[in-house]
Amino acid sequence: MEELTVEAREHTDRDGVPMTHVFSDLWVRMVQLTSGIHARSPRPVSPRTAGERSGAFRGLLQGLDQPMHLFAFLTGGNHYHFGEFVHPRDSLLHAQERLTTSCASSLPRGSRVLDVGCGLGGSSMMLSRLGHRVVAVDPSGRALDMARASANGNHGLRFEPLAFGSEQLSRVVRDEPFDGFLFIEVLQYFQDLDELLINVRKMAHPTSALVFADAFCEGPHARHGVPHHGANDLCRALDRAGVELMSRRVMTKSILPTLDRVRELLDSQQRELVEFFEESRPDVRAEIRELEAHCKHLCAAFKNGDLVYEIVTAGCTD
Ligand SMILES: C[S@@+](CC[C@H](N)C(=O)[O-])C[C@H]1O[C@@H](n2cnc3c(N)ncnc32)[C@H](O)[C@@H]1O
């Protein structure tokens, strides 16, 4: 009998981008269009130029908490989260914007959105450009100063220097509930997921959408030294809160290049970083080494399966 050989080969497009990646981008776009959620993608943000860094942003960048200042310098953008890489040559900023776009595709059009732990506001600004009315909260006043300066009077976007769950925040947003909640890489700051979701429900419409993008730990052994929640724990907490789980998308492979990219950038731009920050932050060399070591640690945890990156979407039901 004739032997049949089946060869598994990765097909690529003309630029060498694997078709699986092309399809994954198309998939996100298709979901956006067919669900009527977004007729358009957010306009990409231009990275901050060297001129801008030496102008108004200089003091703001220099005053940010470690390691946000290094991220903001290296990417030239306002995202402090992993990027969703489709191709290894993607810029870190582009990949970060893609991750936000993936999250945004689950928010109803023209929503009133609470961006919880907005950091430097990169995602808040993208959501606002998509036509959402965004309230962005973060307890870090310095991060919000930078966010406000970057947003430059962007309408429909409000930054509040408050912690999620605080009394003050409930007072500020009491009158109008939110249709959407965005939690990008912020869950580690909330020990009690039940309490977090009780607070969400207090501010939510009966049919609000919730989007979480985060690193979750796999298995109880991974909790040692890694302050992350388990994705299954989040799902159980959603269930207890009466919030329906809509989807779970494992993204570990797509976000993993972020860590190597950050380390490459730290290495190739070390001199520029030191020159820029040395005067205001004499410990900048140690800060660079600390971020390098953290990236290495996270990389190992993702590779050995202790950590997994997921986008989890859920919806309140009547
Ligand atoms: C890893 S950063 C993510 C920032 C942003 N979501 C992004 O994707 O660029 C986590 C942010 O959560 C903020 N955070 C910490 N505790 C918080 C709380 N109780 N309420 C809201 N934000 C908090 C931190 O200040 C930090 O800016």
mmCIF file of C-alpha atoms and ligand atoms in Angstrom:
data_model
loop_
_atom_site.group_PDB
_atom_site.id
_atom_site.type_symbol
_atom_site.label_atom_id
_atom_site.label_comp_id
_atom_site.label_asym_id
_atom_site.label_seq_id
_atom_site.Cartn_x
_atom_site.Cartn_y
_atom_site.Cartn_z
ATOM 1 C CA MET A 1 0.000 0.000 0.000
ATOM 2 C CA GLU A 2 1.231 3.458 -0.860
ATOM 3 C CA GLU A 3 2.436 5.435 2.122
ATOM 4 C CA LEU A 4 0.760 8.760 2.750
ATOM 5 C CA THR A 5 2.863 11.483 4.299
ATOM 6 C CA VAL A 6 1.186 14.490 5.780
ATOM 7 C CA GLU A 7 3.460 17.439 6.250
ATOM 8 C CA ALA A 8 2.494 20.062 8.800
ATOM 9 C CA ARG A 9 3.919 23.325 7.564
ATOM 10 C CA GLU A 10 3.291 26.848 8.852
ATOM 11 C CA HIS A 11 1.915 28.936 5.974
ATOM 12 C CA THR A 12 2.953 32.536 5.877
ATOM 13 C CA ASP A 13 1.773 35.621 4.020
ATOM 14 C CA ARG A 14 3.988 37.673 1.691
ATOM 15 C CA ASP A 15 5.726 39.399 4.613
ATOM 16 C CA GLY A 16 6.480 36.107 6.309
ATOM 17 C CA VAL A 17 3.775 36.578 8.960
ATOM 18 C CA PRO A 18 2.397 33.156 9.930
ATOM 19 C CA MET A 19 -1.175 32.755 8.689
ATOM 20 C CA THR A 20 -2.317 31.606 12.117
ATOM 21 C CA HIS A 21 -1.403 35.087 13.348
ATOM 22 C CA VAL A 22 -3.055 36.773 10.397
ATOM 23 C CA PHE A 23 -6.228 34.809 11.143
ATOM 24 C CA SER A 24 -6.076 35.707 14.821
ATOM 25 C CA ASP A 25 -6.049 39.432 13.920
ATOM 26 C CA LEU A 26 -8.804 38.896 11.375
ATOM 27 C CA TRP A 27 -10.798 37.024 13.999
ATOM 28 C CA VAL A 28 -10.646 39.958 16.423
ATOM 29 C CA ARG A 29 -11.649 42.324 13.618
ATOM 30 C CA MET A 30 -14.489 40.055 12.493
ATOM 31 C CA VAL A 31 -15.864 39.802 16.028
ATOM 32 C CA GLN A 32 -15.767 43.594 16.221
ATOM 33 C CA LEU A 33 -17.626 44.043 12.957
ATOM 34 C CA THR A 34 -20.188 41.237 13.109
ATOM 35 C CA SER A 35 -21.193 41.966 16.667
ATOM 36 C CA GLY A 36 -21.703 45.578 15.672
ATOM 37 C CA ILE A 37 -19.479 46.457 18.602
ATOM 38 C CA HIS A 38 -17.052 48.587 16.662
ATOM 39 C CA ALA A 39 -17.206 49.803 13.142
ATOM 40 C CA ARG A 40 -13.658 51.008 13.446
ATOM 41 C CA SER A 41 -10.433 50.293 15.265
ATOM 42 C CA PRO A 42 -8.886 52.901 17.500
ATOM 43 C CA ARG A 43 -6.458 55.164 15.716
ATOM 44 C CA PRO A 44 -2.899 54.044 16.555
ATOM 45 C CA VAL A 45 -1.002 56.409 18.822
ATOM 46 C CA SER A 46 2.303 57.879 17.669
ATOM 47 C CA PRO A 47 5.138 57.187 20.053
ATOM 48 C CA ARG A 48 6.388 60.180 22.016
ATOM 49 C CA THR A 49 9.232 61.845 20.200
ATOM 50 C CA ALA A 50 12.629 62.733 21.671
ATOM 51 C CA GLY A 51 11.530 66.389 21.465
ATOM 52 C CA GLU A 52 8.470 65.714 23.587
ATOM 53 C CA ARG A 53 10.563 63.801 26.103
ATOM 54 C CA SER A 54 12.776 66.819 26.583
ATOM 55 C CA GLY A 55 9.794 69.156 26.885
ATOM 56 C CA ALA A 56 6.708 68.985 29.052
ATOM 57 C CA PHE A 57 6.958 65.253 29.605
ATOM 58 C CA ARG A 58 10.469 65.277 31.040
ATOM 59 C CA GLY A 59 9.514 65.908 34.666
ATOM 60 C CA LEU A 60 6.433 63.695 34.425
ATOM 61 C CA LEU A 61 8.428 60.753 33.067
ATOM 62 C CA GLN A 62 11.157 61.202 35.630
ATOM 63 C CA GLY A 63 8.688 61.171 38.524
ATOM 64 C CA LEU A 64 6.831 57.954 37.654
ATOM 65 C CA ASP A 65 6.935 54.917 39.913
ATOM 66 C CA GLN A 66 9.383 52.133 39.129
ATOM 67 C CA PRO A 67 9.225 50.555 36.560
ATOM 68 C CA MET A 68 6.542 52.595 34.792
ATOM 69 C CA HIS A 69 9.090 55.296 33.949
ATOM 70 C CA LEU A 70 11.296 52.789 32.106
ATOM 71 C CA PHE A 71 8.316 51.380 30.180
ATOM 72 C CA ALA A 72 7.009 54.803 29.236
ATOM 73 C CA PHE A 73 10.464 55.893 28.042
ATOM 74 C CA LEU A 74 11.163 52.734 26.053
ATOM 75 C CA THR A 75 7.786 52.381 24.325
ATOM 76 C CA GLY A 76 7.104 56.080 23.930
ATOM 77 C CA GLY A 77 3.493 55.283 24.792
ATOM 78 C CA ASN A 78 1.156 55.177 27.776
ATOM 79 C CA HIS A 79 0.541 51.457 28.136
ATOM 80 C CA TYR A 80 1.921 49.595 31.085
ATOM 81 C CA HIS A 81 0.855 46.092 30.143
ATOM 82 C CA PHE A 82 1.857 43.168 27.983
ATOM 83 C CA GLY A 83 1.525 43.374 24.223
ATOM 84 C CA GLU A 84 -0.300 40.963 21.952
ATOM 85 C CA PHE A 85 2.273 40.033 19.339
ATOM 86 C CA VAL A 86 1.202 38.797 15.947
ATOM 87 C CA HIS A 87 4.649 38.979 14.448
ATOM 88 C CA PRO A 88 7.984 39.071 16.273
ATOM 89 C CA ARG A 89 8.817 42.311 14.444
ATOM 90 C CA ASP A 90 5.788 44.156 15.872
ATOM 91 C CA SER A 91 6.769 47.171 17.928
ATOM 92 C CA LEU A 92 6.007 46.826 21.625
ATOM 93 C CA LEU A 93 3.663 49.816 21.452
ATOM 94 C CA HIS A 94 1.759 48.339 18.499
ATOM 95 C CA ALA A 95 1.440 45.006 20.328
ATOM 96 C CA GLN A 96 0.179 46.778 23.457
ATOM 97 C CA GLU A 97 -2.410 48.645 21.403
ATOM 98 C CA ARG A 98 -3.507 45.341 19.868
ATOM 99 C CA LEU A 99 -4.096 43.867 23.336
ATOM 100 C CA THR A 100 -6.278 46.856 24.255
ATOM 101 C CA THR A 101 -8.175 46.465 20.959
ATOM 102 C CA SER A 102 -8.816 42.805 21.756
ATOM 103 C CA CYS A 103 -10.231 43.804 25.140
ATOM 104 C CA ALA A 104 -12.248 46.673 23.681
ATOM 105 C CA SER A 105 -13.993 44.342 21.240
ATOM 106 C CA SER A 106 -16.069 42.976 24.149
ATOM 107 C CA LEU A 107 -17.394 46.357 25.258
ATOM 108 C CA PRO A 108 -20.755 47.493 23.868
ATOM 109 C CA ARG A 109 -20.576 50.407 21.458
ATOM 110 C CA GLY A 110 -20.673 53.868 23.032
ATOM 111 C CA SER A 111 -20.420 52.468 26.546
ATOM 112 C CA ARG A 112 -19.774 54.309 29.738
ATOM 113 C CA VAL A 113 -16.611 52.456 30.778
ATOM 114 C CA LEU A 114 -14.673 52.344 34.029
ATOM 115 C CA ASP A 115 -10.993 51.647 33.314
ATOM 116 C CA VAL A 116 -9.852 50.233 36.653
ATOM 117 C CA GLY A 117 -6.160 50.785 37.408
ATOM 118 C CA CYS A 118 -5.662 52.797 34.218
ATOM 119 C CA GLY A 119 -1.981 53.533 34.932
ATOM 120 C CA LEU A 120 -0.751 55.978 32.295
ATOM 121 C CA GLY A 121 -4.106 55.896 30.538
ATOM 122 C CA GLY A 122 -3.047 54.319 27.228
ATOM 123 C CA SER A 123 -6.118 52.082 27.072
ATOM 124 C CA SER A 124 -8.447 54.802 28.405
ATOM 125 C CA MET A 125 -7.409 57.089 25.557
ATOM 126 C CA MET A 126 -7.949 54.370 22.964
ATOM 127 C CA LEU A 127 -11.420 53.608 24.346
ATOM 128 C CA SER A 128 -12.283 57.283 24.331
ATOM 129 C CA ARG A 129 -11.218 57.546 20.688
ATOM 130 C CA LEU A 130 -13.542 54.648 19.942
ATOM 131 C CA GLY A 131 -16.446 56.695 21.219
ATOM 132 C CA HIS A 132 -16.771 55.329 24.739
ATOM 133 C CA ARG A 133 -17.255 57.675 27.672
ATOM 134 C CA VAL A 134 -14.432 56.695 29.974
ATOM 135 C CA VAL A 135 -13.791 57.236 33.646
ATOM 136 C CA ALA A 136 -10.263 56.047 34.401
ATOM 137 C CA VAL A 137 -9.177 55.459 37.996
ATOM 138 C CA ASP A 138 -5.830 54.797 39.573
ATOM 139 C CA PRO A 139 -4.488 55.654 43.032
ATOM 140 C CA SER A 140 -1.168 56.741 41.536
ATOM 141 C CA GLY A 141 -1.411 60.520 41.191
ATOM 142 C CA ARG A 142 1.853 60.647 39.250
ATOM 143 C CA ALA A 143 0.653 58.154 36.679
ATOM 144 C CA LEU A 144 -2.539 60.178 36.271
ATOM 145 C CA ASP A 145 -0.611 63.450 35.831
ATOM 146 C CA MET A 146 1.166 61.826 32.909
ATOM 147 C CA ALA A 147 -2.101 60.357 31.607
ATOM 148 C CA ARG A 148 -3.803 63.762 31.702
ATOM 149 C CA ALA A 149 -0.908 65.491 29.971
ATOM 150 C CA SER A 150 -0.932 62.860 27.226
ATOM 151 C CA ALA A 151 -4.709 62.926 26.784
ATOM 152 C CA ASN A 152 -4.446 66.648 26.179
ATOM 153 C CA GLY A 153 -8.048 67.600 26.840
ATOM 154 C CA ASN A 154 -9.492 64.524 25.104
ATOM 155 C CA HIS A 155 -13.282 64.810 25.450
ATOM 156 C CA GLY A 156 -15.304 62.087 27.064
ATOM 157 C CA LEU A 157 -12.363 60.994 29.200
ATOM 158 C CA ARG A 158 -12.060 61.668 32.901
ATOM 159 C CA PHE A 159 -9.200 60.642 35.162
ATOM 160 C CA GLU A 160 -9.825 60.187 38.887
ATOM 161 C CA PRO A 161 -6.882 59.646 41.263
ATOM 162 C CA LEU A 162 -8.814 57.106 43.324
ATOM 163 C CA ALA A 163 -8.576 53.434 44.248
ATOM 164 C CA PHE A 164 -11.274 51.112 42.986
ATOM 165 C CA GLY A 165 -13.515 50.110 45.873
ATOM 166 C CA SER A 166 -12.885 53.334 47.794
ATOM 167 C CA GLU A 167 -15.776 55.266 49.344
ATOM 168 C CA GLN A 168 -14.706 58.357 47.449
ATOM 169 C CA LEU A 169 -15.005 56.617 44.105
ATOM 170 C CA SER A 170 -18.528 55.403 44.861
ATOM 171 C CA ARG A 171 -19.446 59.000 45.713
ATOM 172 C CA VAL A 172 -17.877 60.370 42.515
ATOM 173 C CA VAL A 173 -19.618 57.905 40.190
ATOM 174 C CA ARG A 174 -22.789 57.346 42.214
ATOM 175 C CA ASP A 175 -25.262 58.810 39.785
ATOM 176 C CA GLU A 176 -24.559 56.935 36.576
ATOM 177 C CA PRO A 177 -23.806 53.236 36.395
ATOM 178 C CA PHE A 178 -21.222 51.819 33.997
ATOM 179 C CA ASP A 179 -21.928 49.616 30.962
ATOM 180 C CA GLY A 180 -18.387 48.278 30.879
ATOM 181 C CA PHE A 181 -15.474 47.601 33.227
ATOM 182 C CA LEU A 182 -11.927 47.126 32.036
ATOM 183 C CA PHE A 183 -9.328 45.463 34.252
ATOM 184 C CA ILE A 184 -5.990 45.234 32.473
ATOM 185 C CA GLU A 185 -3.300 43.674 34.668
ATOM 186 C CA VAL A 186 -4.663 45.035 37.898
ATOM 187 C CA LEU A 187 -6.186 42.006 39.656
ATOM 188 C CA GLN A 188 -3.061 41.360 41.695
ATOM 189 C CA TYR A 189 -3.881 44.500 43.698
ATOM 190 C CA PHE A 190 -7.169 43.002 44.890
ATOM 191 C CA GLN A 191 -6.817 40.169 47.347
ATOM 192 C CA ASP A 192 -10.505 39.441 47.596
ATOM 193 C CA LEU A 193 -12.185 38.833 44.235
ATOM 194 C CA ASP A 194 -15.644 38.508 45.835
ATOM 195 C CA GLU A 195 -15.305 41.974 47.328
ATOM 196 C CA LEU A 196 -14.054 43.331 43.992
ATOM 197 C CA LEU A 197 -17.117 41.959 42.196
ATOM 198 C CA ILE A 198 -19.516 43.243 44.853
ATOM 199 C CA ASN A 199 -18.084 46.685 44.188
ATOM 200 C CA VAL A 200 -18.429 46.172 40.436
ATOM 201 C CA ARG A 201 -22.093 45.226 40.816
ATOM 202 C CA LYS A 202 -22.756 48.374 42.875
ATOM 203 C CA MET A 203 -21.627 50.492 39.929
ATOM 204 C CA ALA A 204 -22.903 48.305 37.102
ATOM 205 C CA HIS A 205 -25.950 48.304 34.876
ATOM 206 C CA PRO A 206 -27.931 45.067 34.997
ATOM 207 C CA THR A 207 -26.243 44.059 31.723
ATOM 208 C CA SER A 208 -22.727 45.485 32.058
ATOM 209 C CA ALA A 209 -19.739 43.853 30.368
ATOM 210 C CA LEU A 210 -16.566 43.007 32.288
ATOM 211 C CA VAL A 211 -13.182 42.440 30.640
ATOM 212 C CA PHE A 212 -10.116 41.141 32.466
ATOM 213 C CA ALA A 213 -6.706 40.757 30.839
ATOM 214 C CA ASP A 214 -4.130 39.373 33.216
ATOM 215 C CA ALA A 215 -1.484 36.881 34.157
ATOM 216 C CA PHE A 216 -3.093 34.123 36.200
ATOM 217 C CA CYS A 217 -1.351 31.408 38.127
ATOM 218 C CA GLU A 218 -1.849 27.753 37.375
ATOM 219 C CA GLY A 219 -2.028 25.449 40.335
ATOM 220 C CA PRO A 220 -1.657 26.285 44.026
ATOM 221 C CA HIS A 221 2.137 25.791 43.950
ATOM 222 C CA ALA A 222 2.499 28.844 41.762
ATOM 223 C CA ARG A 223 1.184 31.149 44.439
ATOM 224 C CA HIS A 224 4.562 31.218 46.194
ATOM 225 C CA GLY A 225 6.177 34.528 45.430
ATOM 226 C CA VAL A 226 3.748 35.280 42.574
ATOM 227 C CA PRO A 227 0.877 37.482 43.715
ATOM 228 C CA HIS A 228 -1.544 36.455 40.986
ATOM 229 C CA HIS A 229 -4.983 34.895 41.119
ATOM 230 C CA GLY A 230 -5.972 31.663 39.443
ATOM 231 C CA ALA A 231 -8.170 32.105 36.356
ATOM 232 C CA ASN A 232 -10.488 29.425 37.727
ATOM 233 C CA ASP A 233 -10.735 31.388 40.994
ATOM 234 C CA LEU A 234 -11.865 34.421 39.012
ATOM 235 C CA CYS A 235 -14.456 32.325 37.169
ATOM 236 C CA ARG A 236 -15.790 30.898 40.431
ATOM 237 C CA ALA A 237 -15.976 34.391 41.940
ATOM 238 C CA LEU A 238 -17.879 35.601 38.853
ATOM 239 C CA ASP A 239 -20.319 32.762 39.313
ATOM 240 C CA ARG A 240 -20.814 33.578 42.997
ATOM 241 C CA ALA A 241 -21.437 37.229 42.076
ATOM 242 C CA GLY A 242 -24.084 36.223 39.536
ATOM 243 C CA VAL A 243 -21.965 37.419 36.620
ATOM 244 C CA GLU A 244 -22.012 35.176 33.578
ATOM 245 C CA LEU A 245 -18.691 34.032 32.127
ATOM 246 C CA MET A 246 -18.717 34.779 28.382
ATOM 247 C CA SER A 247 -15.293 33.752 27.135
ATOM 248 C CA ARG A 248 -11.762 32.817 28.103
ATOM 249 C CA ARG A 249 -8.980 33.351 25.606
ATOM 250 C CA VAL A 250 -5.527 32.031 26.514
ATOM 251 C CA MET A 251 -2.983 34.494 25.196
ATOM 252 C CA THR A 252 0.274 33.296 26.749
ATOM 253 C CA LYS A 253 2.060 32.661 23.431
ATOM 254 C CA SER A 254 1.069 36.024 21.990
ATOM 255 C CA ILE A 255 2.130 38.060 25.007
ATOM 256 C CA LEU A 256 5.364 36.196 25.779
ATOM 257 C CA PRO A 257 7.552 38.140 23.271
ATOM 258 C CA THR A 258 6.896 41.249 25.388
ATOM 259 C CA LEU A 259 9.403 40.111 27.991
ATOM 260 C CA ASP A 260 12.263 39.523 25.559
ATOM 261 C CA ARG A 261 11.418 42.775 23.804
ATOM 262 C CA VAL A 262 11.601 44.761 27.043
ATOM 263 C CA ARG A 263 14.936 43.166 27.903
ATOM 264 C CA GLU A 264 16.304 43.921 24.421
ATOM 265 C CA LEU A 265 15.169 47.538 24.714
ATOM 266 C CA LEU A 266 16.665 47.875 28.195
ATOM 267 C CA ASP A 267 19.935 46.630 26.780
ATOM 268 C CA SER A 268 20.020 48.618 23.546
ATOM 269 C CA GLN A 269 18.845 51.876 25.176
ATOM 270 C CA GLN A 270 20.651 51.574 28.462
ATOM 271 C CA ARG A 271 22.850 54.602 27.797
ATOM 272 C CA GLU A 272 19.862 56.802 26.845
ATOM 273 C CA LEU A 273 17.934 55.631 29.898
ATOM 274 C CA VAL A 274 20.785 56.399 32.250
ATOM 275 C CA GLU A 275 21.386 59.818 30.664
ATOM 276 C CA PHE A 276 17.710 60.723 30.880
ATOM 277 C CA PHE A 277 16.976 59.527 34.408
ATOM 278 C CA GLU A 278 20.303 59.670 36.244
ATOM 279 C CA GLU A 279 19.982 63.188 37.591
ATOM 280 C CA SER A 280 16.522 62.688 39.104
ATOM 281 C CA ARG A 281 16.903 58.983 39.917
ATOM 282 C CA PRO A 282 20.447 58.131 40.989
ATOM 283 C CA ASP A 283 19.420 54.464 41.306
ATOM 284 C CA VAL A 284 18.377 54.134 37.678
ATOM 285 C CA ARG A 285 21.001 51.454 36.938
ATOM 286 C CA ALA A 286 19.648 49.312 39.764
ATOM 287 C CA GLU A 287 16.083 49.951 38.541
ATOM 288 C CA ILE A 288 17.059 48.707 35.085
ATOM 289 C CA ARG A 289 18.635 45.569 36.560
ATOM 290 C CA GLU A 290 15.527 45.000 38.703
ATOM 291 C CA LEU A 291 13.209 45.220 35.692
ATOM 292 C CA GLU A 292 15.488 42.884 33.712
ATOM 293 C CA ALA A 293 15.399 40.327 36.515
ATOM 294 C CA HIS A 294 11.627 40.652 36.832
ATOM 295 C CA CYS A 295 11.157 40.037 33.093
ATOM 296 C CA LYS A 296 13.410 36.987 33.309
ATOM 297 C CA HIS A 297 11.442 35.634 36.262
ATOM 298 C CA LEU A 298 8.090 36.173 34.543
ATOM 299 C CA CYS A 299 9.376 34.627 31.326
ATOM 300 C CA ALA A 300 10.379 31.455 33.175
ATOM 301 C CA ALA A 301 7.004 31.336 34.977
ATOM 302 C CA PHE A 302 5.070 31.611 31.682
ATOM 303 C CA LYS A 303 7.301 29.058 29.981
ATOM 304 C CA ASN A 304 7.018 26.439 32.714
ATOM 305 C CA GLY A 305 3.269 26.980 32.933
ATOM 306 C CA ASP A 306 3.180 28.523 36.411
ATOM 307 C CA LEU A 307 1.616 31.572 34.845
ATOM 308 C CA VAL A 308 -0.864 31.803 32.019
ATOM 309 C CA TYR A 309 -2.150 34.977 30.369
ATOM 310 C CA GLU A 310 -5.840 35.169 29.615
ATOM 311 C CA ILE A 311 -8.487 37.591 28.481
ATOM 312 C CA VAL A 312 -11.664 36.737 30.390
ATOM 313 C CA THR A 313 -14.956 38.377 29.471
ATOM 314 C CA ALA A 314 -18.149 38.264 31.478
ATOM 315 C CA GLY A 315 -21.520 39.937 31.598
ATOM 316 C CA CYS A 316 -23.962 40.886 34.308
ATOM 317 C CA THR A 317 -27.414 39.470 33.713
ATOM 318 C CA ASP A 318 -30.772 40.851 34.769
HETATM 319 C C1 LIG B 1 0.217 46.918 35.791
HETATM 320 S S1 LIG B 1 -0.537 48.464 35.987
HETATM 321 C C2 LIG B 1 -1.692 48.404 34.649
HETATM 322 C C3 LIG B 1 -2.020 49.773 34.161
HETATM 323 C C4 LIG B 1 -3.028 49.849 33.027
HETATM 324 N N1 LIG B 1 -4.205 49.045 33.286
HETATM 325 C C5 LIG B 1 -2.434 49.447 31.718
HETATM 326 O O1 LIG B 1 -2.857 48.418 31.220
HETATM 327 O O2 LIG B 1 -1.585 50.178 31.181
HETATM 328 C C6 LIG B 1 -1.546 48.292 37.412
HETATM 329 C C7 LIG B 1 -2.154 49.604 37.900
HETATM 330 O O3 LIG B 1 -3.089 49.316 38.940
HETATM 331 C C8 LIG B 1 -3.071 50.413 39.828
HETATM 332 N N2 LIG B 1 -3.740 50.049 41.096
HETATM 333 C C9 LIG B 1 -3.202 49.516 42.208
HETATM 334 N N3 LIG B 1 -4.145 49.369 43.160
HETATM 335 C C10 LIG B 1 -5.310 49.855 42.660
HETATM 336 C C11 LIG B 1 -6.630 50.004 43.168
HETATM 337 N N4 LIG B 1 -6.960 49.633 44.387
HETATM 338 N N5 LIG B 1 -7.565 50.558 42.370
HETATM 339 C C12 LIG B 1 -7.266 50.935 41.111
HETATM 340 N N6 LIG B 1 -6.023 50.802 40.576
HETATM 341 C C13 LIG B 1 -5.057 50.276 41.333
HETATM 342 C C14 LIG B 1 -1.591 50.723 39.949
HETATM 343 O O4 LIG B 1 -1.384 52.029 40.468
HETATM 344 C C15 LIG B 1 -1.139 50.561 38.513
HETATM 345 O O5 LIG B 1 -1.186 51.778 37.821
#
